[in-house]
Amino acid sequence: SRIADFQEVLGEPTVALGKLRDLCFSGIPFDGGLRCLCWKILLNYLPLEKALWSSLLKKQRDLYSQFLKEMIIQPGIAKANLGVSREDVTLEDHPLNPNPDSRWNTYFKDNEVLLQIDKDVRRLYPDMAFFQRPTDYPCLLILDPQNEFETLRKRVEQTTLKSQTVARNRSGVTNVSSPLKTTSNSLSEYEVLPNGCEAHWEVVERILFIYAKLNPGIAYVQGMNEIVGPLYYTFATDPNSEWKEHAEADTFFCFTNLMAEIRDNFIKSLDDSQCGITYKMEKVYSTLKEKDVELYLKLQEQNIKPQFFAFRWLTLLLSQEFLLPDVIRIWDSLFADDKRFDFLLLVCCAMLTLIRDQLLEGDFTLNMRLLQDYPISDVHLILKKAKELQDSK
C-alpha cells in the first residue's frame, strides 16, 4: 500500500511536494526505482511538472557530456599532443611556464586535486564489493580503445606528485572513517580494471574531479567522496535501466545541488560564521540542553566538545556512522525535511539520548569511544527518537 501511495503522488501531472515529503520522510521503498525518482525531486534536480522531465534530463545529460569533453578529454588530447612534439618548450605555453594563466600550470594544479580524490575514492565503502565492480555503462567517450589521449586513469598513473603535498587536515576530518566500520581488506586499495572496463569508483572519481573543476572556490575537500558515494550507489542500482544508464550525469547534478546546501560545512574560513559547521555543532548541544539537561551537563563537565564527534556526523550527513543501506534510509528523511537538515540536528540529539545511560556512567575515555564509534545500529530506533524530539517542541 505504501508503494501505491507513492505511485499515486508521482502519477499526478504536477507532483504535490508536501505530500511527497511526508511519504519520503518515513522511508522510500526501493521497488520500481521509487527512491531514485524521489531523491531527484527532493534534491531539486527534477521539477514538479512531470511534462518537463524528459526534456530537462536530456539537456542536463548532454551538458554533462560537454563537461567531460572540455575537462577530461580536451586536456588529455592537449597533453598527448604536446608530449609527442619535441619543440613544445619554445611554444608560449610549456610545462615550465610560471604564468598562473598557463594551461600547464592549471594542469599540474588539477593533478594535485585529482590525486587526493583518487586516494579517497579508492577507499569508498571497503566492506562492499560494489564500488570495485565494473559498471554496465562505462563512459564510451573516454574508454574508446581508439583514443590515444590521456584519461584520468593514465593521469593518476603518470603523475609523480607526492600525495603528501595534498593532504588537507581539518579538525580530524582526515580520519573520516570510524575505526570499527572498516573491514580487514580495507587496506588493499582498489585494483584498476582492464582496458575497456571501468569500476564504479572510477565513475565517482570523475564526478568529483569535474565538480572540483567547476567549483574552484571550494574544489575538492576530503569527505565529499562520502557524500557522493550513497547518491551514486542509489542511482547506479536503479531497477529502471533507462535511468541507471545515466547514473553518472544524474549523480553529478544531484550532488552539485546537495553540495550547494551543505558546502558551508566544508569551507574552513566559514567555520565560525552563522552558516559554518561550528555553529551547527553548538546547535546540537543547545538542542540537547533543551531536551536532556542532565546529559548535556555531564558532557560539558567531561569537556567533551561537539567537534570531537559531531563534526563528522554533521559534515558527512552520518554517512560514516552506519552501513550504506542504513545511511540511505536516514537520507530519505533528511532530504524530505523541508527545513533542510534541521532534522539532522535532532537525529544527532537522538543518538546522544539513546546512549544516555552509558554516557552518564562512563568516563571521558569511554564516552569518547562511544561517540567516535556509535554503538546502536538500528536506524529506525534513532529516527523514531528524533521524530519524538521534533514533536516535543
Tab-separated table of C-alpha atoms in Angstrom:
chain	number	residue	atom	x	y	z
A	1	SER	CA	0.000	0.000	0.000
A	2	ARG	CA	2.956	2.338	0.628
A	3	ILE	CA	4.117	1.748	-2.925
A	4	ALA	CA	0.604	2.578	-4.137
A	5	ASP	CA	0.687	5.834	-2.099
A	6	PHE	CA	3.940	6.840	-3.787
A	7	GLN	CA	2.648	5.894	-7.225
A	8	GLU	CA	-0.451	7.992	-6.671
A	9	VAL	CA	1.511	11.124	-5.722
A	10	LEU	CA	4.056	10.603	-8.509
A	11	GLY	CA	1.295	9.835	-11.022
A	12	GLU	CA	-0.172	13.363	-10.888
A	13	PRO	CA	0.778	15.790	-13.722
A	14	THR	CA	2.237	18.076	-11.029
A	15	VAL	CA	3.773	16.331	-8.022
A	16	ALA	CA	2.429	17.626	-4.682
A	17	LEU	CA	5.719	18.299	-2.910
A	18	GLY	CA	4.232	18.431	0.614
A	19	LYS	CA	2.616	15.008	0.220
A	20	LEU	CA	5.769	13.573	-1.330
A	21	ARG	CA	7.906	14.888	1.537
A	22	ASP	CA	5.570	13.312	4.119
A	23	LEU	CA	5.771	9.941	2.380
A	24	CYS	CA	9.552	10.056	1.876
A	25	PHE	CA	10.158	11.113	5.468
A	26	SER	CA	9.049	7.664	6.675
A	27	GLY	CA	11.347	5.899	4.189
A	28	ILE	CA	11.100	5.299	0.438
A	29	PRO	CA	10.598	1.765	-0.923
A	30	PHE	CA	13.335	0.564	-3.285
A	31	ASP	CA	10.804	-1.004	-5.665
A	32	GLY	CA	10.411	0.277	-9.183
A	33	GLY	CA	13.105	2.913	-8.835
A	34	LEU	CA	10.928	4.977	-6.484
A	35	ARG	CA	13.820	6.144	-4.332
A	36	CYS	CA	15.895	7.348	-7.296
A	37	LEU	CA	12.955	9.317	-8.623
A	38	CYS	CA	12.010	10.812	-5.238
A	39	TRP	CA	15.590	11.841	-4.453
A	40	LYS	CA	15.845	13.592	-7.813
A	41	ILE	CA	12.728	15.603	-6.970
A	42	LEU	CA	13.727	16.285	-3.339
A	43	LEU	CA	17.179	17.466	-4.438
A	44	ASN	CA	15.610	19.883	-6.949
A	45	TYR	CA	17.035	18.098	-9.968
A	46	LEU	CA	13.605	17.272	-11.395
A	47	PRO	CA	10.843	19.895	-11.435
A	48	LEU	CA	7.394	19.152	-10.030
A	49	GLU	CA	5.784	19.309	-13.527
A	50	LYS	CA	6.172	15.848	-14.986
A	51	ALA	CA	5.799	17.070	-18.567
A	52	LEU	CA	9.197	18.812	-18.240
A	53	TRP	CA	11.134	15.752	-17.074
A	54	SER	CA	12.304	14.182	-20.305
A	55	SER	CA	13.490	17.417	-21.946
A	56	LEU	CA	15.264	18.519	-18.756
A	57	LEU	CA	17.025	15.178	-18.328
A	58	LYS	CA	18.185	15.202	-21.937
A	59	LYS	CA	19.500	18.758	-21.589
A	60	GLN	CA	21.392	18.035	-18.343
A	61	ARG	CA	22.877	14.771	-19.593
A	62	ASP	CA	24.088	16.473	-22.782
A	63	LEU	CA	25.589	19.232	-20.655
A	64	TYR	CA	27.445	16.635	-18.594
A	65	SER	CA	28.907	15.091	-21.776
A	66	GLN	CA	30.074	18.583	-22.666
A	67	PHE	CA	31.835	18.856	-19.278
A	68	LEU	CA	33.576	15.528	-19.926
A	69	LYS	CA	34.806	16.750	-23.298
A	70	GLU	CA	36.037	20.083	-22.001
A	71	MET	CA	37.574	18.990	-18.716
A	72	ILE	CA	38.858	15.491	-19.274
A	73	ILE	CA	39.099	14.803	-22.996
A	74	GLN	CA	40.481	18.119	-24.299
A	75	PRO	CA	43.230	18.472	-21.656
A	76	GLY	CA	44.020	14.791	-22.268
A	77	ILE	CA	44.382	15.366	-26.016
A	78	ALA	CA	46.477	18.500	-25.442
A	79	LYS	CA	48.767	16.591	-23.091
A	80	ALA	CA	49.116	13.674	-25.513
A	81	ASN	CA	49.881	16.004	-28.431
A	82	LEU	CA	52.365	18.121	-26.522
A	83	GLY	CA	54.084	15.036	-25.265
A	84	VAL	CA	54.800	13.986	-28.832
A	85	SER	CA	56.289	17.187	-30.191
A	86	ARG	CA	59.811	17.959	-29.042
A	87	GLU	CA	59.746	21.702	-29.694
A	88	ASP	CA	56.994	22.249	-27.086
A	89	VAL	CA	59.255	24.277	-24.783
A	90	THR	CA	59.563	27.015	-27.402
A	91	LEU	CA	55.769	27.433	-27.586
A	92	GLU	CA	54.215	30.192	-25.483
A	93	ASP	CA	52.790	27.583	-23.176
A	94	HIS	CA	55.080	24.868	-21.890
A	95	PRO	CA	55.382	22.788	-18.686
A	96	LEU	CA	57.858	25.218	-17.075
A	97	ASN	CA	55.808	28.335	-17.811
A	98	PRO	CA	55.421	30.123	-14.443
A	99	ASN	CA	52.465	32.221	-15.627
A	100	PRO	CA	49.414	31.430	-13.419
A	101	ASP	CA	47.185	31.524	-16.541
A	102	SER	CA	49.290	28.888	-18.227
A	103	ARG	CA	47.345	25.791	-19.267
A	104	TRP	CA	50.157	23.680	-17.869
A	105	ASN	CA	50.004	25.413	-14.530
A	106	THR	CA	46.285	24.585	-14.348
A	107	TYR	CA	47.048	21.030	-15.428
A	108	PHE	CA	49.524	20.466	-12.569
A	109	LYS	CA	47.190	22.085	-10.015
A	110	ASP	CA	44.387	19.823	-11.216
A	111	ASN	CA	46.683	16.852	-10.754
A	112	GLU	CA	47.074	17.635	-7.072
A	113	VAL	CA	43.295	17.652	-6.658
A	114	LEU	CA	42.973	14.502	-8.750
A	115	LEU	CA	45.481	12.629	-6.591
A	116	GLN	CA	43.581	13.485	-3.423
A	117	ILE	CA	40.273	12.400	-4.985
A	118	ASP	CA	41.874	9.217	-6.279
A	119	LYS	CA	43.190	8.312	-2.847
A	120	ASP	CA	39.782	8.871	-1.242
A	121	VAL	CA	37.520	7.170	-3.787
A	122	ARG	CA	39.610	4.017	-3.771
A	123	ARG	CA	38.603	3.624	-0.122
A	124	LEU	CA	34.861	4.137	-0.561
A	125	TYR	CA	32.865	1.535	1.397
A	126	PRO	CA	35.656	-1.065	1.522
A	127	ASP	CA	33.282	-3.577	3.123
A	128	MET	CA	31.174	-3.666	-0.072
A	129	ALA	CA	32.261	-5.085	-3.401
A	130	PHE	CA	30.013	-2.716	-5.358
A	131	PHE	CA	32.470	0.143	-5.932
A	132	GLN	CA	35.164	-2.239	-7.183
A	133	ARG	CA	32.873	-3.921	-9.681
A	134	PRO	CA	32.753	-2.846	-13.328
A	135	THR	CA	29.852	-0.626	-14.326
A	136	ASP	CA	27.474	-1.880	-17.030
A	137	TYR	CA	27.660	1.552	-18.624
A	138	PRO	CA	31.316	2.594	-18.919
A	139	CYS	CA	31.844	6.059	-20.381
A	140	LEU	CA	32.320	5.376	-24.097
A	141	LEU	CA	33.541	8.908	-24.787
A	142	ILE	CA	36.564	8.105	-22.660
A	143	LEU	CA	37.042	4.370	-22.966
A	144	ASP	CA	37.028	4.127	-26.763
A	145	PRO	CA	40.133	1.979	-27.486
A	146	GLN	CA	40.895	4.274	-30.467
A	147	ASN	CA	41.578	7.078	-28.000
A	148	GLU	CA	45.208	7.988	-27.699
A	149	PHE	CA	44.556	10.771	-25.219
A	150	GLU	CA	45.398	10.819	-21.547
A	151	THR	CA	42.477	9.672	-19.377
A	152	LEU	CA	42.159	10.354	-15.641
A	153	ARG	CA	43.329	6.791	-15.076
A	154	LYS	CA	46.523	7.374	-17.085
A	155	ARG	CA	46.931	10.752	-15.465
A	156	VAL	CA	46.972	9.242	-11.997
A	157	GLU	CA	49.431	6.552	-13.122
A	158	GLN	CA	51.776	9.070	-14.721
A	159	THR	CA	51.631	11.694	-12.019
A	160	THR	CA	54.764	11.797	-9.957
A	161	LEU	CA	53.470	14.341	-7.469
A	162	LYS	CA	53.866	13.265	-3.901
A	163	SER	CA	50.403	12.792	-2.460
A	164	GLN	CA	51.611	14.208	0.858
A	165	THR	CA	51.537	17.677	-0.665
A	166	VAL	CA	47.784	17.456	-0.969
A	167	ALA	CA	46.875	16.178	2.467
A	168	ARG	CA	44.289	18.523	3.940
A	169	ASN	CA	43.506	18.288	7.575
A	170	ARG	CA	40.554	19.871	9.250
A	171	SER	CA	39.506	19.086	12.835
A	172	GLY	CA	40.418	15.477	12.338
A	173	VAL	CA	38.439	15.081	9.142
A	174	THR	CA	41.444	13.284	7.654
A	175	ASN	CA	40.363	10.330	9.714
A	176	VAL	CA	36.828	10.372	8.418
A	177	SER	CA	36.207	6.671	8.724
A	178	SER	CA	35.195	5.306	12.066
A	179	PRO	CA	37.515	2.613	13.422
A	180	LEU	CA	35.165	-0.362	13.570
A	181	LYS	CA	33.251	0.264	10.369
A	182	THR	CA	36.159	-0.670	8.116
A	183	THR	CA	36.933	-4.280	7.379
A	184	SER	CA	40.221	-6.093	7.204
A	185	ASN	CA	40.513	-5.780	3.424
A	186	SER	CA	40.206	-2.004	3.621
A	187	LEU	CA	43.942	-1.676	3.214
A	188	SER	CA	44.032	-3.335	-0.169
A	189	GLU	CA	43.297	-0.448	-2.487
A	190	TYR	CA	41.011	-0.988	-5.438
A	191	GLU	CA	42.564	-2.656	-8.454
A	192	VAL	CA	42.324	-0.904	-11.809
A	193	LEU	CA	40.233	-2.995	-14.192
A	194	PRO	CA	41.491	-3.976	-17.652
A	195	ASN	CA	41.087	-1.515	-20.552
A	196	GLY	CA	37.559	-1.127	-21.802
A	197	CYS	CA	36.144	-1.730	-18.303
A	198	GLU	CA	35.564	0.837	-15.657
A	199	ALA	CA	34.893	0.317	-11.956
A	200	HIS	CA	32.185	2.266	-10.137
A	201	TRP	CA	34.827	4.054	-8.024
A	202	GLU	CA	36.358	5.466	-11.224
A	203	VAL	CA	32.992	6.958	-12.169
A	204	VAL	CA	32.785	8.587	-8.719
A	205	GLU	CA	36.321	9.933	-9.221
A	206	ARG	CA	35.279	11.579	-12.490
A	207	ILE	CA	32.174	13.160	-10.902
A	208	LEU	CA	34.292	14.670	-8.102
A	209	PHE	CA	37.009	15.851	-10.471
A	210	ILE	CA	34.506	17.687	-12.674
A	211	TYR	CA	32.809	19.157	-9.598
A	212	ALA	CA	36.200	20.440	-8.375
A	213	LYS	CA	36.941	21.992	-11.777
A	214	LEU	CA	33.562	23.743	-11.934
A	215	ASN	CA	33.699	24.954	-8.326
A	216	PRO	CA	37.235	26.283	-7.888
A	217	GLY	CA	36.206	28.243	-4.767
A	218	ILE	CA	35.776	25.005	-2.841
A	219	ALA	CA	37.345	22.499	-5.314
A	220	TYR	CA	37.596	19.150	-3.508
A	221	VAL	CA	37.694	18.628	0.236
A	222	GLN	CA	38.160	15.239	1.816
A	223	GLY	CA	34.792	13.841	2.852
A	224	MET	CA	32.962	14.862	-0.331
A	225	ASN	CA	33.606	11.309	-1.530
A	226	GLU	CA	31.423	10.114	1.362
A	227	ILE	CA	28.575	12.376	0.203
A	228	VAL	CA	28.689	11.379	-3.447
A	229	GLY	CA	29.033	7.626	-2.701
A	230	PRO	CA	25.488	6.909	-1.437
A	231	LEU	CA	23.933	9.082	-4.178
A	232	TYR	CA	25.823	7.282	-6.919
A	233	TYR	CA	25.154	3.848	-5.399
A	234	THR	CA	21.412	4.600	-5.290
A	235	PHE	CA	21.259	5.765	-8.908
A	236	ALA	CA	23.597	3.082	-10.254
A	237	THR	CA	21.471	0.301	-8.732
A	238	ASP	CA	18.185	1.762	-10.039
A	239	PRO	CA	15.969	-1.119	-11.255
A	240	ASN	CA	14.958	1.089	-14.200
A	241	SER	CA	17.787	0.517	-16.699
A	242	GLU	CA	16.938	3.601	-18.746
A	243	TRP	CA	17.711	5.767	-15.681
A	244	LYS	CA	20.540	3.571	-14.457
A	245	GLU	CA	22.425	4.146	-17.694
A	246	HIS	CA	22.644	7.868	-16.841
A	247	ALA	CA	23.595	7.368	-13.192
A	248	GLU	CA	26.828	9.332	-13.632
A	249	ALA	CA	25.293	12.539	-15.026
A	250	ASP	CA	22.267	12.393	-12.697
A	251	THR	CA	24.512	11.834	-9.663
A	252	PHE	CA	26.686	14.761	-10.687
A	253	PHE	CA	23.765	17.218	-10.753
A	254	CYS	CA	22.123	15.882	-7.579
A	255	PHE	CA	25.499	16.006	-5.793
A	256	THR	CA	26.018	19.599	-7.021
A	257	ASN	CA	22.574	20.592	-5.700
A	258	LEU	CA	23.163	18.855	-2.375
A	259	MET	CA	26.601	20.476	-2.023
A	260	ALA	CA	25.023	23.880	-2.686
A	261	GLU	CA	23.075	23.312	0.546
A	262	ILE	CA	25.859	21.866	2.702
A	263	ARG	CA	29.045	23.262	1.153
A	264	ASP	CA	29.494	25.773	4.004
A	265	ASN	CA	30.349	22.782	6.226
A	266	PHE	CA	33.368	22.135	4.013
A	267	ILE	CA	34.689	25.706	3.860
A	268	LYS	CA	37.155	26.242	6.670
A	269	SER	CA	37.009	30.046	6.528
A	270	LEU	CA	33.275	29.878	7.342
A	271	ASP	CA	33.667	27.558	10.335
A	272	ASP	CA	32.817	30.220	12.891
A	273	SER	CA	30.167	32.077	10.910
A	274	GLN	CA	26.409	31.597	11.313
A	275	CYS	CA	26.333	29.223	8.375
A	276	GLY	CA	29.514	27.350	9.303
A	277	ILE	CA	29.968	23.964	10.916
A	278	THR	CA	30.921	25.264	14.408
A	279	TYR	CA	27.561	26.989	14.732
A	280	LYS	CA	25.771	23.755	13.756
A	281	MET	CA	27.797	21.680	16.201
A	282	GLU	CA	26.935	24.081	19.008
A	283	LYS	CA	23.293	23.850	17.941
A	284	VAL	CA	23.427	20.090	18.615
A	285	TYR	CA	24.478	20.870	22.200
A	286	SER	CA	21.949	23.668	22.721
A	287	THR	CA	19.182	21.332	21.477
A	288	LEU	CA	20.461	18.606	23.809
A	289	LYS	CA	20.436	21.083	26.696
A	290	GLU	CA	16.743	21.741	25.972
A	291	LYS	CA	15.836	18.058	25.737
A	292	ASP	CA	18.085	16.472	28.358
A	293	VAL	CA	19.902	18.899	30.610
A	294	GLU	CA	21.459	16.185	32.794
A	295	LEU	CA	23.208	14.560	29.853
A	296	TYR	CA	24.252	17.961	28.494
A	297	LEU	CA	25.878	18.917	31.818
A	298	LYS	CA	27.683	15.577	32.033
A	299	LEU	CA	29.278	16.051	28.582
A	300	GLN	CA	30.184	19.659	29.493
A	301	GLU	CA	31.717	18.553	32.778
A	302	GLN	CA	33.874	15.959	30.979
A	303	ASN	CA	34.851	18.629	28.461
A	304	ILE	CA	33.587	16.509	25.567
A	305	LYS	CA	33.265	19.118	22.858
A	306	PRO	CA	30.831	18.576	19.980
A	307	GLN	CA	33.661	18.852	17.416
A	308	PHE	CA	35.093	15.569	18.764
A	309	PHE	CA	32.228	13.633	17.139
A	310	ALA	CA	29.521	15.941	15.719
A	311	PHE	CA	31.902	17.413	13.124
A	312	ARG	CA	31.887	14.125	11.237
A	313	TRP	CA	28.225	13.365	11.926
A	314	LEU	CA	27.058	16.694	10.503
A	315	THR	CA	29.557	17.280	7.708
A	316	LEU	CA	29.153	13.818	6.216
A	317	LEU	CA	25.395	13.519	6.938
A	318	LEU	CA	26.079	10.432	9.098
A	319	SER	CA	27.426	8.527	6.098
A	320	GLN	CA	30.346	7.213	8.171
A	321	GLU	CA	28.394	6.105	11.223
A	322	PHE	CA	26.199	3.407	9.667
A	323	LEU	CA	26.200	0.793	6.944
A	324	LEU	CA	25.265	2.037	3.485
A	325	PRO	CA	21.634	0.759	3.380
A	326	ASP	CA	21.022	2.477	6.731
A	327	VAL	CA	22.666	5.707	5.553
A	328	ILE	CA	20.346	5.688	2.539
A	329	ARG	CA	17.320	5.231	4.821
A	330	ILE	CA	18.448	8.185	7.003
A	331	TRP	CA	18.915	10.299	3.880
A	332	ASP	CA	15.286	9.640	2.843
A	333	SER	CA	14.270	11.580	5.966
A	334	LEU	CA	16.992	14.240	5.665
A	335	PHE	CA	16.149	15.051	2.029
A	336	ALA	CA	12.423	15.112	2.863
A	337	ASP	CA	12.970	17.646	5.659
A	338	ASP	CA	11.505	20.918	4.388
A	339	LYS	CA	13.691	22.877	6.818
A	340	ARG	CA	16.681	21.218	5.183
A	341	PHE	CA	18.891	19.455	7.711
A	342	ASP	CA	17.251	20.823	10.850
A	343	PHE	CA	16.162	17.247	11.300
A	344	LEU	CA	19.819	16.160	11.140
A	345	LEU	CA	20.452	18.095	14.390
A	346	LEU	CA	17.595	16.172	16.013
A	347	VAL	CA	18.975	12.857	14.743
A	348	CYS	CA	22.321	13.728	16.380
A	349	CYS	CA	20.485	14.545	19.625
A	350	ALA	CA	18.529	11.308	19.424
A	351	MET	CA	21.799	9.412	19.016
A	352	LEU	CA	23.081	11.016	22.228
A	353	THR	CA	19.919	10.457	24.273
A	354	LEU	CA	19.663	6.814	23.204
A	355	ILE	CA	23.018	6.075	24.863
A	356	ARG	CA	22.477	8.486	27.782
A	357	ASP	CA	22.755	5.789	30.499
A	358	GLN	CA	26.150	4.651	29.207
A	359	LEU	CA	27.315	8.266	28.806
A	360	LEU	CA	26.191	9.207	32.328
A	361	GLU	CA	28.142	6.287	33.781
A	362	GLY	CA	31.217	6.489	31.555
A	363	ASP	CA	34.417	8.465	31.995
A	364	PHE	CA	35.951	10.696	29.306
A	365	THR	CA	37.811	7.889	27.503
A	366	LEU	CA	34.872	5.513	27.495
A	367	ASN	CA	32.457	8.181	26.316
A	368	MET	CA	34.755	9.358	23.557
A	369	ARG	CA	34.947	5.768	22.333
A	370	LEU	CA	31.148	5.506	22.321
A	371	LEU	CA	30.759	8.723	20.351
A	372	GLN	CA	33.564	8.044	17.900
A	373	ASP	CA	32.187	4.608	17.155
A	374	TYR	CA	28.482	4.819	17.761
A	375	PRO	CA	27.135	1.555	19.249
A	376	ILE	CA	23.485	1.485	18.065
A	377	SER	CA	22.955	0.236	14.537
A	378	ASP	CA	19.138	0.294	14.465
A	379	VAL	CA	18.477	3.454	12.455
A	380	HIS	CA	14.696	3.038	12.738
A	381	LEU	CA	15.003	3.403	16.500
A	382	ILE	CA	17.168	6.521	16.057
A	383	LEU	CA	14.794	8.124	13.526
A	384	LYS	CA	11.798	7.333	15.726
A	385	LYS	CA	13.513	9.027	18.686
A	386	ALA	CA	14.443	12.045	16.540
A	387	LYS	CA	10.821	12.375	15.431
A	388	GLU	CA	9.697	12.285	19.108
A	389	LEU	CA	12.167	15.091	19.872
A	390	GLN	CA	10.843	17.059	16.930
A	391	ASP	CA	7.223	16.631	18.056
A	392	SER	CA	8.012	17.560	21.663
A	393	LYS	CA	8.962	21.141	20.710
